[in-house]
């Protein structure tokens, strides 16, 4: 047997005659046998026999790919046997699992060194590392160990499994440590959840601080489940990250999410906030797809200082089948309260022509139709 994209397909086989060394197939004058192979999904049409041969009774023998003998074979008749090629061995899941565990073995067992301290806050423009990059292996059995390094810092590592109602199962792993004086500390948690309803969840949470009093925290989660109302499969991804400086008045926070369903409905968004001494800023954006061609996107950014100066920019666009609109505003407020703004808009007709218009608080304005030869899909 051989494996292919459509399933198992039998290898070519030979029909050989058993008996005398010089045996031959029956001649047309003798009784003919129609050999039918049931291993094919579609059988070829049988050839038409002559009138003399058709008048003779027809004997049909069933053959199978397992090499069994015919279902009904007449004694004294010449028998034909089907010889199937030996099946190829498939790789064992156990062997793959073992090789995967061996790949993580040095980092996940007492054989390897103690986990290293994470004494640096994460950067804003980087993603969250996976459990493979940190050496976490959720396939291991329950582990509970700890130790002390040469510099006096301590560490611990443990993992386990929790069971509950409705097939609930949660596999988790925790690790962390701290310096000898306690000024530096870090900890991480990973988990994997599932139950009989098909719910699946992967997640991680990390936090820590260092000797400069910098602290940070981050969390991410990915969920697969079936919606109760629409009965559609949904996927949701989310993450939160924040950090705070101990040396100055500075910190930042980020949150983003993605949601999908089986019909193409999609929602994406993010909220961000940051502060550096006397200046603060915010940012929000979102995207929405209804799965039938409609698209909505928007962004809103603004910032301010302790002196009272504020400024920002925002825009929004809506499109369906290449036809839609865009509009936005840029604004500024001085410490004295004076406000300036410029609003603008665009109408896209789907044929390359765009109607542009806008105005500002200083008296400028425009309203015209241009041919940009730009098509939005």
mmCIF file of C-alpha atoms in Angstrom:
data_model
loop_
_atom_site.group_PDB
_atom_site.id
_atom_site.type_symbol
_atom_site.label_atom_id
_atom_site.label_comp_id
_atom_site.label_asym_id
_atom_site.label_seq_id
_atom_site.Cartn_x
_atom_site.Cartn_y
_atom_site.Cartn_z
ATOM 1 C CA UNK A 1 0.000 0.000 0.000
ATOM 2 C CA UNK A 2 1.186 3.558 -0.599
ATOM 3 C CA UNK A 3 -0.061 6.864 0.810
ATOM 4 C CA UNK A 4 -1.271 9.698 -1.364
ATOM 5 C CA UNK A 5 -3.365 12.840 -0.960
ATOM 6 C CA UNK A 6 -6.585 10.874 -1.627
ATOM 7 C CA UNK A 7 -5.903 8.040 0.798
ATOM 8 C CA UNK A 8 -4.359 4.584 0.402
ATOM 9 C CA UNK A 9 -3.717 3.337 -3.122
ATOM 10 C CA UNK A 10 -2.798 -0.265 -3.933
ATOM 11 C CA UNK A 11 0.502 -0.810 -5.707
ATOM 12 C CA UNK A 12 0.453 -2.568 -9.087
ATOM 13 C CA UNK A 13 0.008 -6.314 -8.717
ATOM 14 C CA UNK A 14 0.491 -9.355 -10.922
ATOM 15 C CA UNK A 15 -2.027 -12.060 -11.701
ATOM 16 C CA UNK A 16 0.002 -15.256 -11.952
ATOM 17 C CA UNK A 17 -1.270 -18.761 -12.623
ATOM 18 C CA UNK A 18 -0.513 -21.589 -10.263
ATOM 19 C CA UNK A 19 -0.199 -25.112 -11.587
ATOM 20 C CA UNK A 20 1.894 -26.576 -14.363
ATOM 21 C CA UNK A 21 5.036 -24.800 -15.353
ATOM 22 C CA UNK A 22 3.712 -24.124 -18.842
ATOM 23 C CA UNK A 23 0.157 -23.204 -17.929
ATOM 24 C CA UNK A 24 -1.681 -20.774 -20.144
ATOM 25 C CA UNK A 25 -4.862 -18.761 -19.871
ATOM 26 C CA UNK A 26 -7.946 -20.513 -21.281
ATOM 27 C CA UNK A 27 -8.464 -20.048 -24.978
ATOM 28 C CA UNK A 28 -11.577 -18.233 -26.256
ATOM 29 C CA UNK A 29 -13.304 -21.534 -26.981
ATOM 30 C CA UNK A 30 -13.161 -22.488 -23.340
ATOM 31 C CA UNK A 31 -15.169 -20.966 -20.562
ATOM 32 C CA UNK A 32 -14.014 -17.522 -19.690
ATOM 33 C CA UNK A 33 -13.705 -16.066 -16.266
ATOM 34 C CA UNK A 34 -14.431 -12.435 -15.531
ATOM 35 C CA UNK A 35 -11.990 -11.277 -12.859
ATOM 36 C CA UNK A 36 -13.310 -8.332 -10.937
ATOM 37 C CA UNK A 37 -11.082 -6.303 -8.606
ATOM 38 C CA UNK A 38 -12.920 -4.517 -5.817
ATOM 39 C CA UNK A 39 -9.911 -2.429 -4.750
ATOM 40 C CA UNK A 40 -10.513 0.230 -7.358
ATOM 41 C CA UNK A 41 -12.924 3.063 -6.757
ATOM 42 C CA UNK A 42 -14.124 2.973 -10.367
ATOM 43 C CA UNK A 43 -14.094 -0.310 -12.266
ATOM 44 C CA UNK A 44 -13.371 -0.359 -15.951
ATOM 45 C CA UNK A 45 -16.273 -1.482 -18.182
ATOM 46 C CA UNK A 46 -16.126 -5.151 -19.106
ATOM 47 C CA UNK A 47 -15.575 -6.034 -22.723
ATOM 48 C CA UNK A 48 -18.406 -7.519 -24.719
ATOM 49 C CA UNK A 49 -18.075 -11.241 -25.410
ATOM 50 C CA UNK A 50 -18.946 -13.013 -28.586
ATOM 51 C CA UNK A 51 -22.308 -14.783 -28.874
ATOM 52 C CA UNK A 52 -20.712 -18.191 -28.403
ATOM 53 C CA UNK A 53 -18.859 -17.089 -25.330
ATOM 54 C CA UNK A 54 -21.856 -15.185 -23.998
ATOM 55 C CA UNK A 55 -23.981 -18.313 -24.213
ATOM 56 C CA UNK A 56 -21.611 -20.119 -21.845
ATOM 57 C CA UNK A 57 -22.301 -19.635 -18.137
ATOM 58 C CA UNK A 58 -20.123 -16.944 -16.633
ATOM 59 C CA UNK A 59 -18.186 -17.445 -13.459
ATOM 60 C CA UNK A 60 -17.166 -14.411 -11.432
ATOM 61 C CA UNK A 61 -14.511 -14.417 -8.766
ATOM 62 C CA UNK A 62 -14.043 -11.615 -6.216
ATOM 63 C CA UNK A 63 -10.478 -10.493 -5.477
ATOM 64 C CA UNK A 64 -9.311 -8.268 -2.672
ATOM 65 C CA UNK A 65 -6.066 -6.444 -2.005
ATOM 66 C CA UNK A 66 -5.337 -8.493 1.102
ATOM 67 C CA UNK A 67 -4.384 -11.501 -1.017
ATOM 68 C CA UNK A 68 -7.220 -13.764 0.139
ATOM 69 C CA UNK A 69 -8.431 -16.619 -2.010
ATOM 70 C CA UNK A 70 -11.525 -16.238 -4.219
ATOM 71 C CA UNK A 71 -14.848 -16.205 -2.409
ATOM 72 C CA UNK A 72 -16.016 -19.217 -4.442
ATOM 73 C CA UNK A 73 -13.531 -21.304 -6.385
ATOM 74 C CA UNK A 74 -14.430 -24.476 -8.254
ATOM 75 C CA UNK A 75 -12.392 -27.525 -7.503
ATOM 76 C CA UNK A 76 -10.135 -28.761 -10.259
ATOM 77 C CA UNK A 77 -10.174 -25.385 -11.911
ATOM 78 C CA UNK A 78 -7.085 -23.382 -12.483
ATOM 79 C CA UNK A 79 -6.805 -20.773 -9.714
ATOM 80 C CA UNK A 80 -5.386 -17.330 -10.064
ATOM 81 C CA UNK A 81 -3.824 -15.621 -7.042
ATOM 82 C CA UNK A 82 -3.374 -11.920 -6.349
ATOM 83 C CA UNK A 83 -0.065 -10.937 -4.803
ATOM 84 C CA UNK A 84 -0.061 -7.557 -3.018
ATOM 85 C CA UNK A 85 3.128 -5.574 -2.557
ATOM 86 C CA UNK A 86 4.261 -5.229 1.062
ATOM 87 C CA UNK A 87 3.061 -2.056 2.729
ATOM 88 C CA UNK A 88 5.559 0.660 3.511
ATOM 89 C CA UNK A 89 6.013 1.455 7.189
ATOM 90 C CA UNK A 90 4.689 4.799 8.355
ATOM 91 C CA UNK A 91 6.680 6.920 10.827
ATOM 92 C CA UNK A 92 5.537 6.387 14.363
ATOM 93 C CA UNK A 93 4.128 9.393 16.295
ATOM 94 C CA UNK A 94 6.035 8.193 19.326
ATOM 95 C CA UNK A 95 9.349 8.452 17.492
ATOM 96 C CA UNK A 96 8.582 12.019 16.435
ATOM 97 C CA UNK A 97 7.582 12.941 19.957
ATOM 98 C CA UNK A 98 10.715 11.462 21.381
ATOM 99 C CA UNK A 99 12.909 13.329 18.945
ATOM 100 C CA UNK A 100 11.080 16.565 19.800
ATOM 101 C CA UNK A 101 11.562 15.995 23.492
ATOM 102 C CA UNK A 102 15.203 15.192 22.974
ATOM 103 C CA UNK A 103 15.572 18.529 21.226
ATOM 104 C CA UNK A 104 14.293 20.348 24.336
ATOM 105 C CA UNK A 105 15.849 17.929 26.841
ATOM 106 C CA UNK A 106 18.923 19.996 27.750
ATOM 107 C CA UNK A 107 16.801 23.019 28.729
ATOM 108 C CA UNK A 108 13.878 21.276 30.448
ATOM 109 C CA UNK A 109 15.443 18.721 32.757
ATOM 110 C CA UNK A 110 17.929 18.775 35.603
ATOM 111 C CA UNK A 111 20.581 17.723 33.093
ATOM 112 C CA UNK A 112 20.692 21.250 31.688
ATOM 113 C CA UNK A 113 21.792 24.474 33.384
ATOM 114 C CA UNK A 114 19.518 26.605 35.523
ATOM 115 C CA UNK A 115 17.236 29.080 33.685
ATOM 116 C CA UNK A 116 18.844 32.437 33.031
ATOM 117 C CA UNK A 117 17.557 35.615 34.660
ATOM 118 C CA UNK A 118 15.556 38.044 32.479
ATOM 119 C CA UNK A 119 16.705 41.372 33.909
ATOM 120 C CA UNK A 120 15.956 43.536 30.847
ATOM 121 C CA UNK A 121 12.495 44.928 30.042
ATOM 122 C CA UNK A 122 11.009 43.868 26.685
ATOM 123 C CA UNK A 123 11.129 46.267 23.759
ATOM 124 C CA UNK A 124 7.978 47.805 22.322
ATOM 125 C CA UNK A 125 8.598 46.712 18.748
ATOM 126 C CA UNK A 126 9.257 43.023 19.444
ATOM 127 C CA UNK A 127 6.838 40.142 19.744
ATOM 128 C CA UNK A 128 6.541 37.717 22.615
ATOM 129 C CA UNK A 129 8.877 34.756 22.378
ATOM 130 C CA UNK A 130 7.431 31.277 22.076
ATOM 131 C CA UNK A 131 7.830 28.501 24.615
ATOM 132 C CA UNK A 132 10.323 26.815 22.300
ATOM 133 C CA UNK A 133 12.619 29.837 22.401
ATOM 134 C CA UNK A 134 12.535 29.864 26.199
ATOM 135 C CA UNK A 135 13.094 26.108 26.431
ATOM 136 C CA UNK A 136 9.659 25.295 27.828
ATOM 137 C CA UNK A 137 8.326 21.854 26.947
ATOM 138 C CA UNK A 138 4.691 21.243 27.899
ATOM 139 C CA UNK A 139 5.016 17.587 26.905
ATOM 140 C CA UNK A 140 7.195 16.769 29.908
ATOM 141 C CA UNK A 141 5.746 15.111 32.970
ATOM 142 C CA UNK A 142 5.342 16.895 36.304
ATOM 143 C CA UNK A 143 8.593 18.601 37.305
ATOM 144 C CA UNK A 144 9.449 20.473 40.467
ATOM 145 C CA UNK A 145 13.020 21.595 41.064
ATOM 146 C CA UNK A 146 14.993 24.558 42.368
ATOM 147 C CA UNK A 147 18.570 25.547 43.024
ATOM 148 C CA UNK A 148 21.113 28.201 43.871
ATOM 149 C CA UNK A 149 23.684 29.605 41.465
ATOM 150 C CA UNK A 150 27.298 30.480 42.240
ATOM 151 C CA UNK A 151 26.474 34.179 42.667
ATOM 152 C CA UNK A 152 23.847 33.408 45.296
ATOM 153 C CA UNK A 153 20.805 33.910 43.068
ATOM 154 C CA UNK A 154 18.045 31.305 43.287
ATOM 155 C CA UNK A 155 15.823 29.751 40.674
ATOM 156 C CA UNK A 156 12.891 27.329 40.437
ATOM 157 C CA UNK A 157 11.110 25.397 37.724
ATOM 158 C CA UNK A 158 7.931 23.312 37.914
ATOM 159 C CA UNK A 159 5.234 21.914 35.647
ATOM 160 C CA UNK A 160 2.058 19.900 36.030
ATOM 161 C CA UNK A 161 -1.391 19.075 34.760
ATOM 162 C CA UNK A 162 -4.861 19.987 36.095
ATOM 163 C CA UNK A 163 -8.030 18.056 35.229
ATOM 164 C CA UNK A 164 -11.673 19.127 35.586
ATOM 165 C CA UNK A 165 -15.248 18.582 34.447
ATOM 166 C CA UNK A 166 -16.294 18.103 30.792
ATOM 167 C CA UNK A 167 -12.864 16.858 29.812
ATOM 168 C CA UNK A 168 -11.100 19.991 31.020
ATOM 169 C CA UNK A 169 -7.341 19.623 30.873
ATOM 170 C CA UNK A 170 -4.679 22.232 31.595
ATOM 171 C CA UNK A 171 -0.979 21.613 31.242
ATOM 172 C CA UNK A 172 1.233 24.330 32.684
ATOM 173 C CA UNK A 173 4.842 25.220 33.390
ATOM 174 C CA UNK A 174 6.325 27.879 35.651
ATOM 175 C CA UNK A 175 9.863 29.131 36.123
ATOM 176 C CA UNK A 176 11.502 32.086 37.827
ATOM 177 C CA UNK A 177 14.213 33.321 40.101
ATOM 178 C CA UNK A 178 15.711 36.251 41.985
ATOM 179 C CA UNK A 179 19.064 37.697 42.930
ATOM 180 C CA UNK A 180 20.648 37.111 46.324
ATOM 181 C CA UNK A 181 19.460 40.514 47.627
ATOM 182 C CA UNK A 182 16.011 40.346 45.984
ATOM 183 C CA UNK A 183 16.451 43.459 43.851
ATOM 184 C CA UNK A 184 16.162 41.465 40.628
ATOM 185 C CA UNK A 185 13.238 39.112 40.185
ATOM 186 C CA UNK A 186 11.517 37.423 37.257
ATOM 187 C CA UNK A 187 8.890 34.749 36.650
ATOM 188 C CA UNK A 188 7.128 33.175 33.681
ATOM 189 C CA UNK A 189 4.068 30.951 33.267
ATOM 190 C CA UNK A 190 2.912 28.967 30.231
ATOM 191 C CA UNK A 191 -0.337 27.023 29.875
ATOM 192 C CA UNK A 192 -2.311 24.912 27.435
ATOM 193 C CA UNK A 193 -6.056 24.307 27.999
ATOM 194 C CA UNK A 194 -8.654 22.147 26.263
ATOM 195 C CA UNK A 195 -11.989 20.401 26.906
ATOM 196 C CA UNK A 196 -14.543 18.176 25.174
ATOM 197 C CA UNK A 197 -16.339 21.065 23.446
ATOM 198 C CA UNK A 198 -13.287 21.658 21.241
ATOM 199 C CA UNK A 199 -12.139 24.684 23.221
ATOM 200 C CA UNK A 200 -8.378 25.191 22.985
ATOM 201 C CA UNK A 201 -6.231 27.868 24.567
ATOM 202 C CA UNK A 202 -2.530 28.681 24.592
ATOM 203 C CA UNK A 203 -1.117 31.440 26.763
ATOM 204 C CA UNK A 204 1.826 32.867 28.629
ATOM 205 C CA UNK A 205 2.467 35.520 31.263
ATOM 206 C CA UNK A 206 5.781 37.100 32.270
ATOM 207 C CA UNK A 207 6.849 39.723 34.769
ATOM 208 C CA UNK A 208 9.984 40.971 36.466
ATOM 209 C CA UNK A 209 12.086 43.804 37.816
ATOM 210 C CA UNK A 210 15.779 44.668 37.926
ATOM 211 C CA UNK A 211 18.238 46.492 40.151
ATOM 212 C CA UNK A 212 17.408 49.883 38.571
ATOM 213 C CA UNK A 213 13.774 49.460 39.691
ATOM 214 C CA UNK A 214 12.602 48.924 36.110
ATOM 215 C CA UNK A 215 9.554 46.657 36.059
ATOM 216 C CA UNK A 216 7.618 44.968 33.277
ATOM 217 C CA UNK A 217 4.708 42.625 32.620
ATOM 218 C CA UNK A 218 3.376 40.951 29.474
ATOM 219 C CA UNK A 219 0.716 38.408 28.605
ATOM 220 C CA UNK A 220 -0.514 36.783 25.398
ATOM 221 C CA UNK A 221 -3.288 34.313 24.654
ATOM 222 C CA UNK A 222 -4.681 32.433 21.636
ATOM 223 C CA UNK A 223 -8.120 30.758 21.773
ATOM 224 C CA UNK A 224 -10.010 28.451 19.415
ATOM 225 C CA UNK A 225 -13.687 27.756 20.179
ATOM 226 C CA UNK A 226 -17.141 27.340 18.620
ATOM 227 C CA UNK A 227 -19.566 30.231 18.967
ATOM 228 C CA UNK A 228 -22.793 29.287 20.788
ATOM 229 C CA UNK A 229 -25.086 31.500 18.691
ATOM 230 C CA UNK A 230 -23.716 31.171 15.157
ATOM 231 C CA UNK A 231 -22.199 27.689 15.618
ATOM 232 C CA UNK A 232 -19.109 28.928 13.749
ATOM 233 C CA UNK A 233 -15.507 28.242 14.667
ATOM 234 C CA UNK A 234 -13.706 31.322 15.978
ATOM 235 C CA UNK A 235 -10.081 32.215 16.654
ATOM 236 C CA UNK A 236 -9.039 35.036 18.982
ATOM 237 C CA UNK A 237 -5.528 36.287 19.655
ATOM 238 C CA UNK A 238 -4.615 38.973 22.167
ATOM 239 C CA UNK A 239 -1.586 40.374 23.939
ATOM 240 C CA UNK A 240 -0.784 42.994 26.579
ATOM 241 C CA UNK A 241 2.611 44.452 27.436
ATOM 242 C CA UNK A 242 3.720 47.206 29.772
ATOM 243 C CA UNK A 243 6.924 48.516 31.298
ATOM 244 C CA UNK A 244 7.861 51.252 33.731
ATOM 245 C CA UNK A 245 11.182 52.961 34.321
ATOM 246 C CA UNK A 246 12.479 53.357 37.845
ATOM 247 C CA UNK A 247 14.984 56.111 37.043
ATOM 248 C CA UNK A 248 12.588 58.605 35.406
ATOM 249 C CA UNK A 249 8.909 59.287 34.834
ATOM 250 C CA UNK A 250 8.608 56.993 31.844
ATOM 251 C CA UNK A 251 6.514 53.970 30.905
ATOM 252 C CA UNK A 252 4.375 52.475 28.176
ATOM 253 C CA UNK A 253 1.454 50.098 27.690
ATOM 254 C CA UNK A 254 0.211 48.191 24.630
ATOM 255 C CA UNK A 255 -2.784 45.984 23.953
ATOM 256 C CA UNK A 256 -3.785 44.403 20.647
ATOM 257 C CA UNK A 257 -6.254 41.745 19.504
ATOM 258 C CA UNK A 258 -7.373 39.805 16.441
ATOM 259 C CA UNK A 259 -10.661 37.929 15.976
ATOM 260 C CA UNK A 260 -11.702 35.655 13.112
ATOM 261 C CA UNK A 261 -14.584 33.341 12.261
ATOM 262 C CA UNK A 262 -15.094 30.609 9.669
ATOM 263 C CA UNK A 263 -17.017 32.893 7.253
ATOM 264 C CA UNK A 264 -14.271 35.504 6.898
ATOM 265 C CA UNK A 265 -15.474 37.990 9.508
ATOM 266 C CA UNK A 266 -12.408 39.702 10.997
ATOM 267 C CA UNK A 267 -11.719 42.335 13.623
ATOM 268 C CA UNK A 268 -8.315 43.772 14.529
ATOM 269 C CA UNK A 269 -7.378 46.544 16.908
ATOM 270 C CA UNK A 270 -4.775 48.021 19.230
ATOM 271 C CA UNK A 271 -4.516 50.518 22.083
ATOM 272 C CA UNK A 272 -1.185 52.109 23.026
ATOM 273 C CA UNK A 273 -0.104 54.560 25.664
ATOM 274 C CA UNK A 274 3.255 55.983 26.659
ATOM 275 C CA UNK A 275 4.861 58.669 28.779
ATOM 276 C CA UNK A 276 8.346 60.161 28.878
ATOM 277 C CA UNK A 277 8.875 62.813 31.546
ATOM 278 C CA UNK A 278 6.527 65.701 30.697
ATOM 279 C CA UNK A 279 5.120 64.269 27.445
ATOM 280 C CA UNK A 280 2.401 61.640 26.968
ATOM 281 C CA UNK A 281 0.906 60.048 23.855
ATOM 282 C CA UNK A 282 -1.936 57.713 22.877
ATOM 283 C CA UNK A 283 -2.723 55.673 19.792
ATOM 284 C CA UNK A 284 -5.720 53.568 18.791
ATOM 285 C CA UNK A 285 -6.544 51.822 15.542
ATOM 286 C CA UNK A 286 -8.969 49.227 14.279
ATOM 287 C CA UNK A 287 -9.953 47.187 11.237
ATOM 288 C CA UNK A 288 -13.214 45.408 10.492
ATOM 289 C CA UNK A 289 -14.065 42.990 7.651
ATOM 290 C CA UNK A 290 -17.564 41.558 7.372
ATOM 291 C CA UNK A 291 -16.508 38.652 5.136
ATOM 292 C CA UNK A 292 -18.678 39.857 2.221
ATOM 293 C CA UNK A 293 -16.484 42.683 0.879
ATOM 294 C CA UNK A 294 -17.070 45.568 3.293
ATOM 295 C CA UNK A 295 -13.944 47.026 4.966
ATOM 296 C CA UNK A 296 -13.674 49.630 7.724
ATOM 297 C CA UNK A 297 -10.345 51.034 8.960
ATOM 298 C CA UNK A 298 -9.640 53.856 11.388
ATOM 299 C CA UNK A 299 -6.769 55.406 13.357
ATOM 300 C CA UNK A 300 -6.678 58.002 16.145
ATOM 301 C CA UNK A 301 -3.435 59.431 17.575
ATOM 302 C CA UNK A 302 -2.896 62.297 19.965
ATOM 303 C CA UNK A 303 -0.323 63.616 22.425
ATOM 304 C CA UNK A 304 0.040 66.327 25.044
ATOM 305 C CA UNK A 305 2.595 67.933 27.337
ATOM 306 C CA UNK A 306 2.389 69.108 30.920
ATOM 307 C CA UNK A 307 2.457 72.713 29.643
ATOM 308 C CA UNK A 308 -0.914 72.215 27.904
ATOM 309 C CA UNK A 309 0.114 71.748 24.283
ATOM 310 C CA UNK A 310 -1.967 69.106 22.485
ATOM 311 C CA UNK A 311 -1.973 67.763 18.952
ATOM 312 C CA UNK A 312 -3.401 64.814 17.068
ATOM 313 C CA UNK A 313 -4.408 63.167 13.824
ATOM 314 C CA UNK A 314 -7.223 60.752 12.940
ATOM 315 C CA UNK A 315 -8.737 59.233 9.808
ATOM 316 C CA UNK A 316 -11.327 56.688 8.744
ATOM 317 C CA UNK A 317 -12.072 54.845 5.518
ATOM 318 C CA UNK A 318 -14.975 52.666 4.359
ATOM 319 C CA UNK A 319 -14.990 50.618 1.168
ATOM 320 C CA UNK A 320 -17.128 48.006 -0.522
ATOM 321 C CA UNK A 321 -16.444 46.547 -3.978
ATOM 322 C CA UNK A 322 -14.002 49.351 -4.788
ATOM 323 C CA UNK A 323 -16.429 52.141 -3.888
ATOM 324 C CA UNK A 324 -16.031 54.065 -0.653
ATOM 325 C CA UNK A 325 -14.886 57.144 1.189
ATOM 326 C CA UNK A 326 -12.059 58.444 3.355
ATOM 327 C CA UNK A 327 -12.044 61.316 5.782
ATOM 328 C CA UNK A 328 -9.815 62.674 8.511
ATOM 329 C CA UNK A 329 -8.703 65.563 10.682
ATOM 330 C CA UNK A 330 -5.421 67.026 11.872
ATOM 331 C CA UNK A 331 -5.566 69.393 14.857
ATOM 332 C CA UNK A 332 -3.429 71.356 17.296
ATOM 333 C CA UNK A 333 -4.139 73.214 20.548
ATOM 334 C CA UNK A 334 -1.705 75.731 22.040
ATOM 335 C CA UNK A 335 -1.115 76.224 25.798
ATOM 336 C CA UNK A 336 -3.281 79.324 25.585
ATOM 337 C CA UNK A 337 -6.261 77.384 24.181
ATOM 338 C CA UNK A 338 -6.004 78.435 20.535
ATOM 339 C CA UNK A 339 -7.159 75.622 18.267
ATOM 340 C CA UNK A 340 -6.266 74.902 14.673
ATOM 341 C CA UNK A 341 -7.655 72.048 12.573
ATOM 342 C CA UNK A 342 -7.846 70.845 9.008
ATOM 343 C CA UNK A 343 -10.514 68.375 7.857
ATOM 344 C CA UNK A 344 -10.433 66.499 4.582
ATOM 345 C CA UNK A 345 -12.423 63.889 2.706
ATOM 346 C CA UNK A 346 -12.356 61.688 -0.379
ATOM 347 C CA UNK A 347 -15.087 59.899 -2.334
ATOM 348 C CA UNK A 348 -13.970 57.021 -4.546
ATOM 349 C CA UNK A 349 -16.402 56.057 -7.318
ATOM 350 C CA UNK A 350 -14.713 52.798 -8.319
ATOM 351 C CA UNK A 351 -13.732 54.015 -11.826
ATOM 352 C CA UNK A 352 -10.516 55.818 -10.897
ATOM 353 C CA UNK A 353 -12.172 59.186 -10.288
ATOM 354 C CA UNK A 354 -11.922 60.687 -6.791
ATOM 355 C CA UNK A 355 -13.794 63.624 -5.309
ATOM 356 C CA UNK A 356 -11.557 65.490 -2.845
ATOM 357 C CA UNK A 357 -12.687 68.196 -0.484
ATOM 358 C CA UNK A 358 -11.587 69.854 2.735
ATOM 359 C CA UNK A 359 -11.166 73.003 4.771
ATOM 360 C CA UNK A 360 -9.233 74.423 7.725
ATOM 361 C CA UNK A 361 -9.720 76.999 10.461
ATOM 362 C CA UNK A 362 -7.315 79.366 8.672
ATOM 363 C CA UNK A 363 -9.754 79.773 5.751
ATOM 364 C CA UNK A 364 -8.300 77.402 3.172
ATOM 365 C CA UNK A 365 -10.668 75.040 1.325
ATOM 366 C CA UNK A 366 -10.755 72.825 -1.747
ATOM 367 C CA UNK A 367 -13.335 70.800 -3.689
ATOM 368 C CA UNK A 368 -12.403 69.031 -6.921
ATOM 369 C CA UNK A 369 -12.621 65.768 -8.835
ATOM 370 C CA UNK A 370 -9.419 64.168 -10.046
ATOM 371 C CA UNK A 371 -8.609 61.038 -12.053
ATOM 372 C CA UNK A 372 -6.041 59.097 -10.018
ATOM 373 C CA UNK A 373 -6.489 55.766 -11.828
ATOM 374 C CA UNK A 374 -6.519 54.150 -8.382
ATOM 375 C CA UNK A 375 -8.856 51.253 -7.689
ATOM 376 C CA UNK A 376 -9.526 49.888 -4.215
ATOM 377 C CA UNK A 377 -10.572 46.283 -3.789
#
